[in-house]
PDB file of C-alpha atoms and ligand atoms in Angstrom:
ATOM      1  CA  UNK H   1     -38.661-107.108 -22.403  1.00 60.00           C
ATOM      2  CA  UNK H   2     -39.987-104.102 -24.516  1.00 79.00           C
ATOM      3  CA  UNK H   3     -37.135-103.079 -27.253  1.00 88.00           C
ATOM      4  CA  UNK H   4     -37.885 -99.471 -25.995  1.00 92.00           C
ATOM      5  CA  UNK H   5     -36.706-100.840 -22.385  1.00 93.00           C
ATOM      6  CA  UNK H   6     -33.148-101.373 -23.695  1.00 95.00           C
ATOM      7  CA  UNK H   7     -33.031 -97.188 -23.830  1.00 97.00           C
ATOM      8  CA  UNK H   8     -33.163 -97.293 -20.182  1.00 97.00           C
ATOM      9  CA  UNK H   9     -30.228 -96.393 -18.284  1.00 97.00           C
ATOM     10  CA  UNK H  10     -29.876 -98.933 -15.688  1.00 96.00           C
ATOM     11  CA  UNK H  11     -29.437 -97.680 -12.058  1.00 96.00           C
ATOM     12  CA  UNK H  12     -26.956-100.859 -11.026  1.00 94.00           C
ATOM     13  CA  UNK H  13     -24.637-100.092 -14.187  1.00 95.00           C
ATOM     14  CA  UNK H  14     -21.888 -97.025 -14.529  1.00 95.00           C
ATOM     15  CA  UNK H  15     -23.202 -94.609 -17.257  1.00 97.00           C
ATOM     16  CA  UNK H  16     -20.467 -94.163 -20.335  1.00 97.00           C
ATOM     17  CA  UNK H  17     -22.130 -91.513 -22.341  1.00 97.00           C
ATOM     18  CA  UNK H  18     -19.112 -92.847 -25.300  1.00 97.00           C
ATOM     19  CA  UNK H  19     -20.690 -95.747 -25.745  1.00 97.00           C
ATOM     20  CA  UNK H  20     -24.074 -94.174 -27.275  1.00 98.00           C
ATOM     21  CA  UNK H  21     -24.159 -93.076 -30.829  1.00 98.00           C
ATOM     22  CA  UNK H  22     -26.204 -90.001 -31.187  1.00 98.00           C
ATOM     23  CA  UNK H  23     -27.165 -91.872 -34.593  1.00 98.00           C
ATOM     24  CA  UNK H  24     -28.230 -94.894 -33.992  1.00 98.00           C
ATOM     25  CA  UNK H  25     -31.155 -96.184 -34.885  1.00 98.00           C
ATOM     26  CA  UNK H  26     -30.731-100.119 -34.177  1.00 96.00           C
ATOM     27  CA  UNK H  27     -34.446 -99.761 -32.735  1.00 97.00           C
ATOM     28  CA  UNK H  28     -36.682 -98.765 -35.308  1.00 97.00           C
ATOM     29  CA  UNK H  29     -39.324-101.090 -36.471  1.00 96.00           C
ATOM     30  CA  UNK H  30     -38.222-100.077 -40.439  1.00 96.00           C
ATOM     31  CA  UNK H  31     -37.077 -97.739 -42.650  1.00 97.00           C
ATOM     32  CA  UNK H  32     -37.630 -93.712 -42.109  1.00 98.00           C
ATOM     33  CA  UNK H  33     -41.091 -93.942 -43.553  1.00 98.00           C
ATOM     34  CA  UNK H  34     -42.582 -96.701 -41.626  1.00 98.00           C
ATOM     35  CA  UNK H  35     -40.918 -95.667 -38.754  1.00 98.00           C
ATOM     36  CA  UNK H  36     -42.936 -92.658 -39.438  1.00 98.00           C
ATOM     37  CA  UNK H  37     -46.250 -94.707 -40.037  1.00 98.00           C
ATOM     38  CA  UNK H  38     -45.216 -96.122 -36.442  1.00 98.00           C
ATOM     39  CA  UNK H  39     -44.769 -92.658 -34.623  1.00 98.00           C
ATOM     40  CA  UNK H  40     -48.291 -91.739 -35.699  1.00 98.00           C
ATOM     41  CA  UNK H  41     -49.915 -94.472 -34.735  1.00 98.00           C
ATOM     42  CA  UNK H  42     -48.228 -94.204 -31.102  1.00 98.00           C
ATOM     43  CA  UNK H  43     -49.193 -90.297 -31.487  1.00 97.00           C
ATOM     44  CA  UNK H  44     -53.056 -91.584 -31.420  1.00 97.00           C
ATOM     45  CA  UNK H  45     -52.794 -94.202 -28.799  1.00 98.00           C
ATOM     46  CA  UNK H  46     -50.957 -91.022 -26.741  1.00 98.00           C
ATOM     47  CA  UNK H  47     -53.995 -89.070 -27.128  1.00 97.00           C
ATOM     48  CA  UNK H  48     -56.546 -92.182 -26.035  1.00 97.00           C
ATOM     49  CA  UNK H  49     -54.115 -92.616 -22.948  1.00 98.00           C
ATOM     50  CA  UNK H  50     -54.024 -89.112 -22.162  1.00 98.00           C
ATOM     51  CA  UNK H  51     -58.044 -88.904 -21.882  1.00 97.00           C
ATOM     52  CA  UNK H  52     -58.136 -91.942 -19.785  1.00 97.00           C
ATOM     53  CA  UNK H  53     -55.436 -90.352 -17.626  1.00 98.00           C
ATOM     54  CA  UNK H  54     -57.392 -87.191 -17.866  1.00 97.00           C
ATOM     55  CA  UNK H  55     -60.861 -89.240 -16.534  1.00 97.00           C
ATOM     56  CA  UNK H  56     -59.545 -91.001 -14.261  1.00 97.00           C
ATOM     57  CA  UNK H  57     -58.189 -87.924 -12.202  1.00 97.00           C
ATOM     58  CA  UNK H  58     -55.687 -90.402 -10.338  1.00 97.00           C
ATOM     59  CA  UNK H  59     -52.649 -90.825 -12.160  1.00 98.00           C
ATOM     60  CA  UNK H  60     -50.038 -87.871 -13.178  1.00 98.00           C
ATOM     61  CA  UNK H  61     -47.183 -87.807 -15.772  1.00 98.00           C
ATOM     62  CA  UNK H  62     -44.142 -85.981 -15.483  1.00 98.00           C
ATOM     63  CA  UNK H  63     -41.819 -86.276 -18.894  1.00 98.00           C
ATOM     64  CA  UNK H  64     -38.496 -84.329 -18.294  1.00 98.00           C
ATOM     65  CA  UNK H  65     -36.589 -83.355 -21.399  1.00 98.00           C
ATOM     66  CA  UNK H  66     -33.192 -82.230 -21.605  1.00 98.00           C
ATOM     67  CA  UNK H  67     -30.484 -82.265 -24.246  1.00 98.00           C
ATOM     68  CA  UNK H  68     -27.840 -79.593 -25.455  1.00 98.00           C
ATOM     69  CA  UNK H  69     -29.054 -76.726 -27.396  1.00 97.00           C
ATOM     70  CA  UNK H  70     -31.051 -77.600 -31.061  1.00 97.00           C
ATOM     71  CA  UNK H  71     -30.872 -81.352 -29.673  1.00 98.00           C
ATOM     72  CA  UNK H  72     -34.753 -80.627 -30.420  1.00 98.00           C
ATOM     73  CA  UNK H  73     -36.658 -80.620 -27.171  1.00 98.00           C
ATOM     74  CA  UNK H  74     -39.094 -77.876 -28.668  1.00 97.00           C
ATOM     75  CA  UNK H  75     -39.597 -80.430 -31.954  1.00 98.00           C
ATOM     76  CA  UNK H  76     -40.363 -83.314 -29.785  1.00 98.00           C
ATOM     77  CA  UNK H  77     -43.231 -82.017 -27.964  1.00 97.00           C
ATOM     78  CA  UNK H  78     -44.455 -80.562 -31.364  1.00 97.00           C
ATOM     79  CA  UNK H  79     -44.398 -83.849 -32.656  1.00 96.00           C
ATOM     80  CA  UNK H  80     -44.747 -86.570 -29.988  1.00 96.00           C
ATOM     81  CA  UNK H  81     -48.399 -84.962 -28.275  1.00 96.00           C
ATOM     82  CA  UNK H  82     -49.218 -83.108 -31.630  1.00 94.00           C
ATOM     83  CA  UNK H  83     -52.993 -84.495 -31.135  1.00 89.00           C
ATOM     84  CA  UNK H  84     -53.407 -84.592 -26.962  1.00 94.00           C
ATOM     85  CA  UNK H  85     -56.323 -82.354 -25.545  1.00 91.00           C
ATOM     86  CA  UNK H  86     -54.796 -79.021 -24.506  1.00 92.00           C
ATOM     87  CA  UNK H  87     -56.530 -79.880 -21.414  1.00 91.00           C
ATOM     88  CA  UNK H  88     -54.616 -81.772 -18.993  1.00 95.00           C
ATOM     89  CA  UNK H  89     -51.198 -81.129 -20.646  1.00 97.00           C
ATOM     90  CA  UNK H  90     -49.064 -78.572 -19.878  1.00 97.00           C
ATOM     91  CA  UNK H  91     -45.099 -77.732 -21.149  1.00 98.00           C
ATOM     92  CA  UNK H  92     -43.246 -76.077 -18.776  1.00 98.00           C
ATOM     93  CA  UNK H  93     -39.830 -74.367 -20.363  1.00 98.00           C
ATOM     94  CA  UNK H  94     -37.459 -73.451 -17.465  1.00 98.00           C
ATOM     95  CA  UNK H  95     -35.025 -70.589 -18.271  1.00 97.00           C
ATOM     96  CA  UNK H  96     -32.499 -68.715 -16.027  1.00 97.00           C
ATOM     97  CA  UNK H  97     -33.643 -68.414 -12.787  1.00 98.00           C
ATOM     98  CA  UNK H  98     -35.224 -64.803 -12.032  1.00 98.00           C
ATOM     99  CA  UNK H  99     -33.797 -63.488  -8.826  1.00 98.00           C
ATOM    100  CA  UNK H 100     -37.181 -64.195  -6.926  1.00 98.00           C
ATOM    101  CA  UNK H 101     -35.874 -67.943  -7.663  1.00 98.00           C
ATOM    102  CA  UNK H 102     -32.605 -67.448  -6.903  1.00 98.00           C
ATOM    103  CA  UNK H 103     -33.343 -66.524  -3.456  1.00 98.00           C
ATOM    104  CA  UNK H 104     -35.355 -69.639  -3.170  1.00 98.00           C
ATOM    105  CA  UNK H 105     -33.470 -73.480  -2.941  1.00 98.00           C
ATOM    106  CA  UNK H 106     -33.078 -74.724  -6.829  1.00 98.00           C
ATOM    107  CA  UNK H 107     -36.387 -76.921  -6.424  1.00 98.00           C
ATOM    108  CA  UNK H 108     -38.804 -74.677  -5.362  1.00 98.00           C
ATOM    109  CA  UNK H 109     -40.021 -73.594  -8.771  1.00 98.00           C
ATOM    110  CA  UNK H 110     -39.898 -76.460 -10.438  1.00 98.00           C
ATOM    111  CA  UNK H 111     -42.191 -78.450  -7.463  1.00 98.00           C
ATOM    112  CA  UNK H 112     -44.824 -75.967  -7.816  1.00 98.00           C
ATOM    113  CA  UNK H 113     -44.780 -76.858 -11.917  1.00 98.00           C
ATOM    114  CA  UNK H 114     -45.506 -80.628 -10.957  1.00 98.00           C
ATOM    115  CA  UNK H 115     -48.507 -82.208 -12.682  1.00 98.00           C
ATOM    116  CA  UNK H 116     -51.806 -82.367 -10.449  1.00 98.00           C
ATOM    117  CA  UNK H 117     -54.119 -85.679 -11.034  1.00 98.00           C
ATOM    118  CA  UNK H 118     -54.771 -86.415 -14.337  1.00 98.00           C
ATOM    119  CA  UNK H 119     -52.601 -84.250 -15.749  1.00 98.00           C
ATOM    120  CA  UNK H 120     -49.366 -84.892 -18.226  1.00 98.00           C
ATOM    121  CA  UNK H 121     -46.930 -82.415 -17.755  1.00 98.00           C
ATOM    122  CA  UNK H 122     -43.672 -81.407 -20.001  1.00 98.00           C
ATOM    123  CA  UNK H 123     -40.375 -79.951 -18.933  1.00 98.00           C
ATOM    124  CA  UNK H 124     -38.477 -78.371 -21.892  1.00 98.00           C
ATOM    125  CA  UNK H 125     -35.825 -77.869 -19.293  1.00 98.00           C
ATOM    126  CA  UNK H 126     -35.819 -78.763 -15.779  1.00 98.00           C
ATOM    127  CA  UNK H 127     -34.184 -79.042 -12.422  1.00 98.00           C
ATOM    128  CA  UNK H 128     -31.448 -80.879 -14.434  1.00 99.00           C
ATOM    129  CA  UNK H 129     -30.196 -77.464 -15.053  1.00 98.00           C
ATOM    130  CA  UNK H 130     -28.871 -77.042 -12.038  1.00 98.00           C
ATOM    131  CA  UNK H 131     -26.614 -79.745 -12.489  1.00 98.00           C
ATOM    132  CA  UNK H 132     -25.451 -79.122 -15.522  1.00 98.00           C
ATOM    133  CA  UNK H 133     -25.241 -75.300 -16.744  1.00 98.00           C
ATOM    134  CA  UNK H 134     -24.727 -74.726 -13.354  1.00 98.00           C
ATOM    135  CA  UNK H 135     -21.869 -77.308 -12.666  1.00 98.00           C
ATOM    136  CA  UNK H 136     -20.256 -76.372 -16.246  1.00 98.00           C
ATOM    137  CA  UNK H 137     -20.244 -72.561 -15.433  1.00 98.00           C
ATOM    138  CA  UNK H 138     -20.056 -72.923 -11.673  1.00 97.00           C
ATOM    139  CA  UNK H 139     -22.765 -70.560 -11.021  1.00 98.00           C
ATOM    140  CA  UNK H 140     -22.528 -72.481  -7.250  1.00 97.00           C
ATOM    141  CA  UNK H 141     -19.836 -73.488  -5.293  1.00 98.00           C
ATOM    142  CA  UNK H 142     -19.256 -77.247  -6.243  1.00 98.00           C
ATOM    143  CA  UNK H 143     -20.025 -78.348  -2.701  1.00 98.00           C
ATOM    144  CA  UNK H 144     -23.461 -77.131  -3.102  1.00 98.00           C
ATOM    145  CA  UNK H 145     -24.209 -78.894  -6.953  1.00 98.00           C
ATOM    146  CA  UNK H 146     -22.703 -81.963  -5.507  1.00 98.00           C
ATOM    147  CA  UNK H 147     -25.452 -82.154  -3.228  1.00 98.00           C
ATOM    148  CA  UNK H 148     -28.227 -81.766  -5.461  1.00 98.00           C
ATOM    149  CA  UNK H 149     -27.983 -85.294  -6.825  1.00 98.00           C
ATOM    150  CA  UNK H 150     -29.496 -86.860  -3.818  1.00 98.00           C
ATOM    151  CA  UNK H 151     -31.640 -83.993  -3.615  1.00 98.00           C
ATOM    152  CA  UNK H 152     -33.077 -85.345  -6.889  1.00 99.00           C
ATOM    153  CA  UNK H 153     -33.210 -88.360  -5.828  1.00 98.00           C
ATOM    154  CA  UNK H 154     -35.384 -87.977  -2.728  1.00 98.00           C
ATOM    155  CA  UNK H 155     -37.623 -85.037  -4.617  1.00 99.00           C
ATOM    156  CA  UNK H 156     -38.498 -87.460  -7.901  1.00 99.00           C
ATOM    157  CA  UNK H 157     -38.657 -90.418  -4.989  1.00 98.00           C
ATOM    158  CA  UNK H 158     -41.566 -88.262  -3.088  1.00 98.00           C
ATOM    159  CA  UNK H 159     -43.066 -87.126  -6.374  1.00 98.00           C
ATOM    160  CA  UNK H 160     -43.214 -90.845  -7.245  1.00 98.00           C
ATOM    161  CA  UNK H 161     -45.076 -92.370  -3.770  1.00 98.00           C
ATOM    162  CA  UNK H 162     -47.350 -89.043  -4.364  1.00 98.00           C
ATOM    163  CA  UNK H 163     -48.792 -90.821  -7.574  1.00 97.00           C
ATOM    164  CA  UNK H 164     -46.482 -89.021 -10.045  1.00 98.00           C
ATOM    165  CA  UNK H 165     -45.485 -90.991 -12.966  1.00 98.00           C
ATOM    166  CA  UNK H 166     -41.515 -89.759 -14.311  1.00 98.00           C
ATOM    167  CA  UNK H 167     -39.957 -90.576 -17.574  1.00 98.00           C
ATOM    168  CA  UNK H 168     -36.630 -88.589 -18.236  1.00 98.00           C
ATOM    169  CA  UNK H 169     -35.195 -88.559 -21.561  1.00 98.00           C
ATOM    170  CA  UNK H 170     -31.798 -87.274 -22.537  1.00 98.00           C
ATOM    171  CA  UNK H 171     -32.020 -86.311 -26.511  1.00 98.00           C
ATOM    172  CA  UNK H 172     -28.260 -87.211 -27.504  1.00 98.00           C
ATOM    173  CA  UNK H 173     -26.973 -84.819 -30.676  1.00 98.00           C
ATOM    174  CA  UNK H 174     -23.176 -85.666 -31.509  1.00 98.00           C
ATOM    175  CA  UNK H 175     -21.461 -82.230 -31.870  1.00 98.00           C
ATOM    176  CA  UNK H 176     -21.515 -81.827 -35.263  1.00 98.00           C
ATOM    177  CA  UNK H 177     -24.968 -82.645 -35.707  1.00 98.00           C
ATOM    178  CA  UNK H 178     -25.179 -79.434 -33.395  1.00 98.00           C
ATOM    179  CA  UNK H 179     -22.932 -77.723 -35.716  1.00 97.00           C
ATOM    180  CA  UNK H 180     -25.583 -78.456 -38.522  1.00 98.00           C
ATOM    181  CA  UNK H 181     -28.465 -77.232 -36.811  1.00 97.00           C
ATOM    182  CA  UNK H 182     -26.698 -74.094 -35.718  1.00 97.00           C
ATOM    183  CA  UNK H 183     -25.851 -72.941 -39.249  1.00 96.00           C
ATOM    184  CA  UNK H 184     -29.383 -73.968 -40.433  1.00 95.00           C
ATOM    185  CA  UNK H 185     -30.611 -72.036 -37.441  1.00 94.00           C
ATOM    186  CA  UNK H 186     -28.889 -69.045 -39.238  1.00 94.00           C
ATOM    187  CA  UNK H 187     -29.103 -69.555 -42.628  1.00 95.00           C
ATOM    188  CA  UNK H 188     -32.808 -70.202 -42.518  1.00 95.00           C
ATOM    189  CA  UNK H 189     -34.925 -66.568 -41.708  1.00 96.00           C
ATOM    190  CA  UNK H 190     -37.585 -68.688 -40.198  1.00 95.00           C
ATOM    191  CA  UNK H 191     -34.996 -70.025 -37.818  1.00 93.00           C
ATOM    192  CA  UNK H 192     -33.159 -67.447 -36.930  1.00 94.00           C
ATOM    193  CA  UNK H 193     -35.078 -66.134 -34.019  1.00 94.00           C
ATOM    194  CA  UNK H 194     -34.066 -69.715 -32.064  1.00 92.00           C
ATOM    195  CA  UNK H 195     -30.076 -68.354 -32.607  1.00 92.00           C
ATOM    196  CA  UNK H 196     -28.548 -66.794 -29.456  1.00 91.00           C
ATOM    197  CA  UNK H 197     -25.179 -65.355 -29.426  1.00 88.00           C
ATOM    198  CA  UNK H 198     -24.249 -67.592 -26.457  1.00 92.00           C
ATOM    199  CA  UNK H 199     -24.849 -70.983 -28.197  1.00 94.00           C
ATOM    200  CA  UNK H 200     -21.760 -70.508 -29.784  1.00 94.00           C
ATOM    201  CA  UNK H 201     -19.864 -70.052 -26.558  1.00 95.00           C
ATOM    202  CA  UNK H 202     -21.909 -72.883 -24.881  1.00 96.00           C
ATOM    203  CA  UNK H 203     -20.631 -75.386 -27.654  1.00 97.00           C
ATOM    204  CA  UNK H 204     -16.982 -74.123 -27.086  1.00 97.00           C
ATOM    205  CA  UNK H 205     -17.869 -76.213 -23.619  1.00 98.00           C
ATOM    206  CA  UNK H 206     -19.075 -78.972 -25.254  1.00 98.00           C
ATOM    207  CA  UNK H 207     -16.864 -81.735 -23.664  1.00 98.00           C
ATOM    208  CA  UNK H 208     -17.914 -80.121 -20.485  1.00 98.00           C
ATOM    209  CA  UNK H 209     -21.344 -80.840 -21.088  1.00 98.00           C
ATOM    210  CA  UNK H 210     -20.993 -84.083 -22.112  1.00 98.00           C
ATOM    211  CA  UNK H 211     -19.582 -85.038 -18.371  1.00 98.00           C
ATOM    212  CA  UNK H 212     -21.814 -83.247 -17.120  1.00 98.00           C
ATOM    213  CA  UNK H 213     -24.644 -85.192 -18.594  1.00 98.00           C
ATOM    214  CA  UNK H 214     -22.580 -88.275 -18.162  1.00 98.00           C
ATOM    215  CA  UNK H 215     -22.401 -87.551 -14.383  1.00 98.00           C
ATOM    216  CA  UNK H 216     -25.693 -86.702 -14.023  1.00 98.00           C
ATOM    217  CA  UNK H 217     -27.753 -89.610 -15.503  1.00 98.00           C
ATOM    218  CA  UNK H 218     -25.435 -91.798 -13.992  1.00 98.00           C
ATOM    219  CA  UNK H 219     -26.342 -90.830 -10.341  1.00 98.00           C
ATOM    220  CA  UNK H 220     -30.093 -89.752 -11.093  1.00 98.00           C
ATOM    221  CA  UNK H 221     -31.219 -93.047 -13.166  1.00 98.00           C
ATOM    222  CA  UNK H 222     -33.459 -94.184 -10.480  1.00 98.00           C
ATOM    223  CA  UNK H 223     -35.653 -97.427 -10.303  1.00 97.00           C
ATOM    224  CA  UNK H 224     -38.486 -95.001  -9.753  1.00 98.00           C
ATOM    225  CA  UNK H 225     -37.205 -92.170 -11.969  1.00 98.00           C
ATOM    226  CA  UNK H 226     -34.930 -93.672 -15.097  1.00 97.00           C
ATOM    227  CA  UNK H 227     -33.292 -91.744 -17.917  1.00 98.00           C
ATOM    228  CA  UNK H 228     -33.760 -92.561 -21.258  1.00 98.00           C
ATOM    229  CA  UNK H 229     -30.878 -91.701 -23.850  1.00 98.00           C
ATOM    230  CA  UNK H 230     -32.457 -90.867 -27.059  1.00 98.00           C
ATOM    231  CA  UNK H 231     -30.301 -91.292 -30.417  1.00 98.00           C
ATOM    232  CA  UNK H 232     -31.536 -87.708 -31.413  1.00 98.00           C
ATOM    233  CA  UNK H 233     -29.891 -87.017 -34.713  1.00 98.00           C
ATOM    234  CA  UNK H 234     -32.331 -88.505 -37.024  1.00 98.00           C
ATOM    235  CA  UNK H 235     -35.641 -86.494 -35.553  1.00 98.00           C
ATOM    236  CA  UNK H 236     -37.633 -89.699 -36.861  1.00 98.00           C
ATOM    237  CA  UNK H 237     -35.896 -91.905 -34.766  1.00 98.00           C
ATOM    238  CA  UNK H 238     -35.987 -89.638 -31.839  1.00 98.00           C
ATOM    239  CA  UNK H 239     -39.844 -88.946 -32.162  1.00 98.00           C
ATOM    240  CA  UNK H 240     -40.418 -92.490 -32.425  1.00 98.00           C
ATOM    241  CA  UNK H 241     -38.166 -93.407 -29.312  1.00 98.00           C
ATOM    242  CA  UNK H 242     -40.194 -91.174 -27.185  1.00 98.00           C
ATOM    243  CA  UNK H 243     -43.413 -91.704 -28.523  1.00 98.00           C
ATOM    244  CA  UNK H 244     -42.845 -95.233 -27.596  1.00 97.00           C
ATOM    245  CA  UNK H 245     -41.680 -94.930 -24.151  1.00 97.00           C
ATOM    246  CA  UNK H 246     -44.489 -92.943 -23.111  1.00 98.00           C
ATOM    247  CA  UNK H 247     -47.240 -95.674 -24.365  1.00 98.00           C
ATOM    248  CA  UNK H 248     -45.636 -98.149 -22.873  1.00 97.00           C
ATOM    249  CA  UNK H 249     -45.316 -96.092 -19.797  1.00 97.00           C
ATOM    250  CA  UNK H 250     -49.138 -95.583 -19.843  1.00 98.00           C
ATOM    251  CA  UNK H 251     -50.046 -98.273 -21.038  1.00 97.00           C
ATOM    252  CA  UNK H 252     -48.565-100.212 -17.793  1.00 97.00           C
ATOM    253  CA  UNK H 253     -50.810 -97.879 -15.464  1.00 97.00           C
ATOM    254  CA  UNK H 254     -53.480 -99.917 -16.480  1.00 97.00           C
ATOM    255  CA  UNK H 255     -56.198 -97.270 -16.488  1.00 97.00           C
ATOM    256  CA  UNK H 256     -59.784 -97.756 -17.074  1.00 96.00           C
ATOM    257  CA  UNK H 257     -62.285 -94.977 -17.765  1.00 97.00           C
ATOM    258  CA  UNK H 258     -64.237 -94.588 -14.308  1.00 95.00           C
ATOM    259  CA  UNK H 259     -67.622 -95.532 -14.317  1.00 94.00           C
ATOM    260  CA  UNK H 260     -69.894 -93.936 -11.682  1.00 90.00           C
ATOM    261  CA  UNK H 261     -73.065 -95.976 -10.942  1.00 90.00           C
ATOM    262  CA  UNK H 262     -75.505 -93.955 -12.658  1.00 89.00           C
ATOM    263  CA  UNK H 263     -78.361 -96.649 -12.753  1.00 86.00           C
ATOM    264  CA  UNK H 264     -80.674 -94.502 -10.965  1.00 88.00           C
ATOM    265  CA  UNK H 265     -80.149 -91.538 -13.333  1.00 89.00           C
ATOM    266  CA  UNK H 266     -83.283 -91.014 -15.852  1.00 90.00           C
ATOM    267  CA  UNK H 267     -82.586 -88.745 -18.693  1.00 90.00           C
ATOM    268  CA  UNK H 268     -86.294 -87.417 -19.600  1.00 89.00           C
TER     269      UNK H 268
HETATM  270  P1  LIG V 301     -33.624 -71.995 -24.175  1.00 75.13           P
HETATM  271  O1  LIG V 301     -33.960 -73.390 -23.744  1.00 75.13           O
HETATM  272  O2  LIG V 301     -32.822 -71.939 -25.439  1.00 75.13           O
HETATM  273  O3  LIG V 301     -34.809 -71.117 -24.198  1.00 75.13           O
HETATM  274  O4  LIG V 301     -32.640 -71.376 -23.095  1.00 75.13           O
HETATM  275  C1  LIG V 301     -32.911 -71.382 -21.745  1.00 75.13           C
HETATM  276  C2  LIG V 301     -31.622 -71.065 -21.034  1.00 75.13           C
HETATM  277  O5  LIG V 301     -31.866 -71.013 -19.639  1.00 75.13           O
HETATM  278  C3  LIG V 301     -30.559 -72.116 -21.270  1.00 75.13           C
HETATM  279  O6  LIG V 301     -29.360 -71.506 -21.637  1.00 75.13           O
HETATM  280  C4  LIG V 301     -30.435 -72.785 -19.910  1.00 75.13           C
HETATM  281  O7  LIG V 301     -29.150 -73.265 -19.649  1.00 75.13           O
HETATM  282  C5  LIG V 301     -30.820 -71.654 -18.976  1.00 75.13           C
HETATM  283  N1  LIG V 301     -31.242 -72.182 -17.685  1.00 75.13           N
HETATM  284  C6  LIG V 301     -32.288 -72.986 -17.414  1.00 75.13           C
HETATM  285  N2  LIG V 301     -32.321 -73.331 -16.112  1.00 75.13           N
HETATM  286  C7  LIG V 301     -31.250 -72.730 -15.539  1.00 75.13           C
HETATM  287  C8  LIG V 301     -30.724 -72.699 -14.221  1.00 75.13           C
HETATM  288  N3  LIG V 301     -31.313 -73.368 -13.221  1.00 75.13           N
HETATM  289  N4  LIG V 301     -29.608 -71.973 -13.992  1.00 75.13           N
HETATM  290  C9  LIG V 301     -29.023 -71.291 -15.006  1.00 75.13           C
HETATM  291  N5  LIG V 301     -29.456 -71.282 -16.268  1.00 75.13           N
HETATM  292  C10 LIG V 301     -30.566 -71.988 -16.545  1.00 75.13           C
HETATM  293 MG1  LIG V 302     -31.273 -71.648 -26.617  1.00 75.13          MG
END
């Protein structure tokens, strides 16, 4: 078994989200520095994988992030594919739903955002959202959100027997962690423009959240589909968790670079 593996929530288990320290970093192959040394290296072999995925036109990655506000979803994708060709990756940030959306069911936007062959696509965000902001702030009736687990379920299921690759990863900040990055986020001018007024009433519903989450990696942790919780309040640690689980993820799809018989082709 990969160490990374042991991230993985298992679909047989119950999910406690209590019994995962936002700080841990029991993983890491040293100290911050090699660590570091690590993440790069993984951030190269990304890049090699990607092109391979990108040749081959078969395969197709989808990496869902989601994680309370300054948990660092925008950092991670900064970091983790800092050297990928911009061709054949996309990131895909899902906000409030316009009222074009709205009038659709809660998947329809984000199936149309689904990577195509040979493609690696990002969600900062995702379809998550409408089990969590919209549970904690009952923007639907709770018969309706209740549904939308299994709804999950089936739509990541058909995404998977269509050739889609899914990694999930749940970047876990302990509260005050948040609290830190909230203040920095205000006391730094080159932060500022990340600070919205609402954070600070989102964190009031903090414990909220957190059963939210707890809830909703616990029914959605699929065999085809898992979640990964991420120890995200050292960012090292949390770059070099997902850095990791995406090689390993590639590197089990095998891929070779095609090779066309050309034999008959004469360059002149
Ligand atoms: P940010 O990620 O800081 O740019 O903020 C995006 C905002 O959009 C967050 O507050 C999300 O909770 C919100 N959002 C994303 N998807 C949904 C959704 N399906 N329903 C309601 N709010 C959403
Ligand atoms: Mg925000």
């Amino acid at each position: 078994m990969f160490e990374i593996d042991k991230l993985r929530v298992d679909p047989a288990e119950p999910f406690d989200i209590s019994k995962h320290d936002p700080g841990d970093t029991g993983l890491a192959p040293g100290d911050k520095e090699e660590t570091e040394r690590t993440s790069a290296e993984l951030e190269l072999k990304i890049d090699e994988l990607q092109e391979l995925l990108y040749a081959g036109h078969q395969h197709k990655l989808l990496i869902v992030l989601q994680g309370m506000d300054t948990s660092g979803k925008d950092g991670t994708i900064r970091h983790v594919l800092r050297g990928v060709s911009l061709q054949g990756v996309r990131v895909i940030s899902f906000k409030r739903p316009t009222e074009v959306e709205l009038d659709h069911d809660f998947l329809w936007r984000v199936h149309s955002q689904t990577p195509a062959a040979g493609e690696i696509v990002v969600f900062n965000r995702s379809h998550y959202e409408d089990v969590l902001v919209v549970r904690v702030h009952e923007l639907v009736p709770k018969e309706q959100w209740k549904q939308r687990y299994e709804q999950i379920n089936a739509f990541e299921k058909m995404l998977t027997e269509n050739g889609v690759t899914i990694l999930k990863f749940f970047l876990h900040i302990s509260s005050d962690e948040q609290r830190k990055r909230l203040q920095d986020r205000l006391d730094d001018p080159t932060k500022r423009w990340k600070f919205q007024h609402g954070d600070i009433e989102e964190r009031k519903l903090w414990g909220d959240y957190m059963k939210a989450y707890e809830h909703a990696i616990e029914k959605t942790s699929t065999d085809w589909a898992p979640w990964y919780v991420v120890p995200a309040n050292r960012k090292w640690y949390r770059n070099w968790v997902v850095a990791s689980a995406i090689v390993r993820t590639l590197e089990k799809l095998k891929m070779e670079y095609p090779q066309p018989d050309l034999s008959k082709e004469v360059i002149e």
